[in-house]
């Protein structure tokens, strides 16, 4: 587990710059997602989460309650990967979803991250598809009350 990591529900208006910088760094610069596809109209409606280490933003994710618990845009910067940050973000999202009365969460996982989600209890559904030039698979997690 990463040390000195704080994961919290962000205020999108206040924290938008930090969220956008993280997502641009991971998705646009590293993975080649077109910049105009990264930030979208759903951002204003989602709950956003930030992971910080000593006050520096190192990871983010969002939860769309209106889309029946769609989790997405999970991004952790390279130096903090494989240190438990992604797991901490997802656990915080699960708690928020439970608090909101949801019975499950779903996501479009990048195929390269399928094992990460499987280890956390997500189950793959359907066929592989492409989003933003990257192979994805739908995955679902059942929340335990």
C-alpha positions as CSV (number, residue, x, y, z in Angstrom):
1,X,0.0,0.0,0.0
2,X,1.1,3.5,-0.7
3,X,1.9,5.6,2.4
4,X,0.5,9.0,3.2
5,X,-2.2,8.7,0.7
6,X,-5.5,10.5,1.2
7,X,-8.5,9.7,-1.0
8,X,-11.5,12.0,-0.9
9,X,-14.6,13.2,-2.6
10,X,-13.5,16.2,-4.6
11,X,-15.3,19.4,-5.4
12,X,-15.3,19.4,-9.2
13,X,-15.4,23.1,-9.6
14,X,-12.6,23.7,-7.1
15,X,-10.5,20.7,-8.1
16,X,-11.2,20.6,-11.8
17,X,-7.7,21.8,-12.8
18,X,-6.0,19.0,-10.8
19,X,-8.4,16.4,-12.1
20,X,-7.9,17.5,-15.7
21,X,-4.1,17.6,-15.4
22,X,-4.1,14.0,-14.1
23,X,-6.4,12.7,-16.8
24,X,-4.5,14.6,-19.6
25,X,-1.2,13.2,-18.3
26,X,-2.4,9.6,-18.2
27,X,-5.0,9.3,-20.9
28,X,-3.9,11.8,-23.5
29,X,-0.1,12.0,-23.1
30,X,0.6,8.3,-22.2
31,X,-2.2,6.5,-23.9
32,X,-3.0,8.7,-26.9
33,X,-6.6,9.4,-26.2
34,X,-7.7,12.4,-28.3
35,X,-7.7,15.5,-26.0
36,X,-11.2,16.5,-27.1
37,X,-12.6,13.2,-25.9
38,X,-11.1,13.2,-22.4
39,X,-13.1,15.8,-20.5
40,X,-16.8,15.4,-21.4
41,X,-20.2,16.7,-20.6
42,X,-20.8,14.0,-17.9
43,X,-18.0,15.5,-15.7
44,X,-20.4,18.2,-14.4
45,X,-22.8,15.5,-13.2
46,X,-20.4,13.0,-11.7
47,X,-18.8,12.6,-8.2
48,X,-15.1,13.0,-8.6
49,X,-12.5,11.5,-6.3
50,X,-8.9,12.5,-5.8
51,X,-6.0,10.6,-4.3
52,X,-3.2,12.9,-2.9
53,X,0.2,12.1,-1.4
54,X,1.4,14.9,0.8
55,X,-1.0,17.3,-0.9
56,X,0.0,16.4,-4.4
57,X,-2.7,14.9,-6.7
58,X,-1.6,11.5,-7.8
59,X,-4.9,9.8,-8.9
60,X,-8.5,10.4,-9.8
61,X,-11.7,8.6,-10.8
62,X,-15.3,9.5,-11.2
63,X,-18.7,7.9,-10.4
64,X,-21.8,8.7,-12.4
65,X,-24.8,8.1,-10.2
66,X,-27.3,9.1,-12.9
67,X,-25.9,6.3,-15.2
68,X,-26.7,3.7,-12.6
69,X,-23.2,3.7,-11.0
70,X,-20.9,4.0,-14.0
71,X,-17.3,4.3,-12.6
72,X,-14.6,5.6,-14.9
73,X,-11.7,7.8,-15.7
74,X,-9.5,6.0,-13.1
75,X,-6.1,7.5,-13.6
76,X,-3.0,7.1,-11.4
77,X,0.3,8.7,-12.4
78,X,3.2,6.3,-13.1
79,X,5.3,6.7,-9.9
80,X,2.3,5.6,-7.8
81,X,1.0,2.7,-9.8
82,X,1.1,-0.8,-8.2
83,X,1.2,0.9,-4.8
84,X,-2.5,0.5,-3.8
85,X,-3.7,3.9,-5.0
86,X,-6.1,2.6,-7.6
87,X,-7.5,0.1,-5.1
88,X,-8.0,3.0,-2.5
89,X,-9.8,5.1,-5.1
90,X,-12.1,2.2,-6.0
91,X,-12.8,1.4,-2.4
92,X,-13.8,5.0,-1.8
93,X,-16.1,4.9,-4.9
94,X,-17.7,1.7,-3.6
95,X,-18.4,3.4,-0.3
96,X,-19.9,6.4,-2.0
97,X,-22.1,4.2,-4.2
98,X,-23.3,2.3,-1.1
99,X,-24.1,5.5,0.6
100,X,-26.1,6.6,-2.4
101,X,-28.2,3.4,-2.3
102,X,-26.7,1.7,-5.4
103,X,-26.6,-2.1,-5.5
104,X,-23.7,-2.3,-8.1
105,X,-21.2,-0.4,-10.1
106,X,-20.1,-0.9,-13.7
107,X,-17.3,0.3,-15.9
108,X,-15.8,0.1,-19.3
109,X,-12.4,-1.3,-18.3
110,X,-9.4,-1.0,-20.6
111,X,-8.5,-4.6,-21.5
112,X,-5.0,-4.0,-20.1
113,X,-6.7,-3.3,-16.7
114,X,-9.1,-6.2,-16.7
115,X,-7.1,-8.2,-14.2
116,X,-6.8,-5.3,-11.8
117,X,-10.7,-5.1,-11.7
118,X,-11.1,-8.8,-11.6
119,X,-8.9,-9.0,-8.5
120,X,-11.2,-6.4,-6.9
121,X,-14.3,-8.6,-7.6
122,X,-15.5,-7.2,-10.9
123,X,-16.9,-9.6,-13.5
124,X,-16.5,-9.1,-17.3
125,X,-19.6,-8.9,-19.4
126,X,-20.1,-9.1,-23.1
127,X,-17.6,-8.6,-25.9
128,X,-14.4,-6.5,-26.2
129,X,-15.1,-3.2,-27.9
130,X,-13.1,-0.1,-28.8
131,X,-13.3,3.3,-27.0
132,X,-11.0,6.2,-27.9
133,X,-8.8,3.8,-29.9
134,X,-8.3,1.5,-26.9
135,X,-9.8,-2.0,-26.4
136,X,-12.3,-2.2,-23.4
137,X,-14.6,-4.7,-21.8
138,X,-17.7,-3.9,-19.7
139,X,-17.3,-5.0,-16.1
140,X,-19.7,-5.1,-13.2
141,X,-19.3,-5.2,-9.4
142,X,-22.1,-6.1,-6.9
143,X,-22.0,-4.0,-3.8
144,X,-22.4,-5.8,-0.5
145,X,-24.4,-3.7,2.0
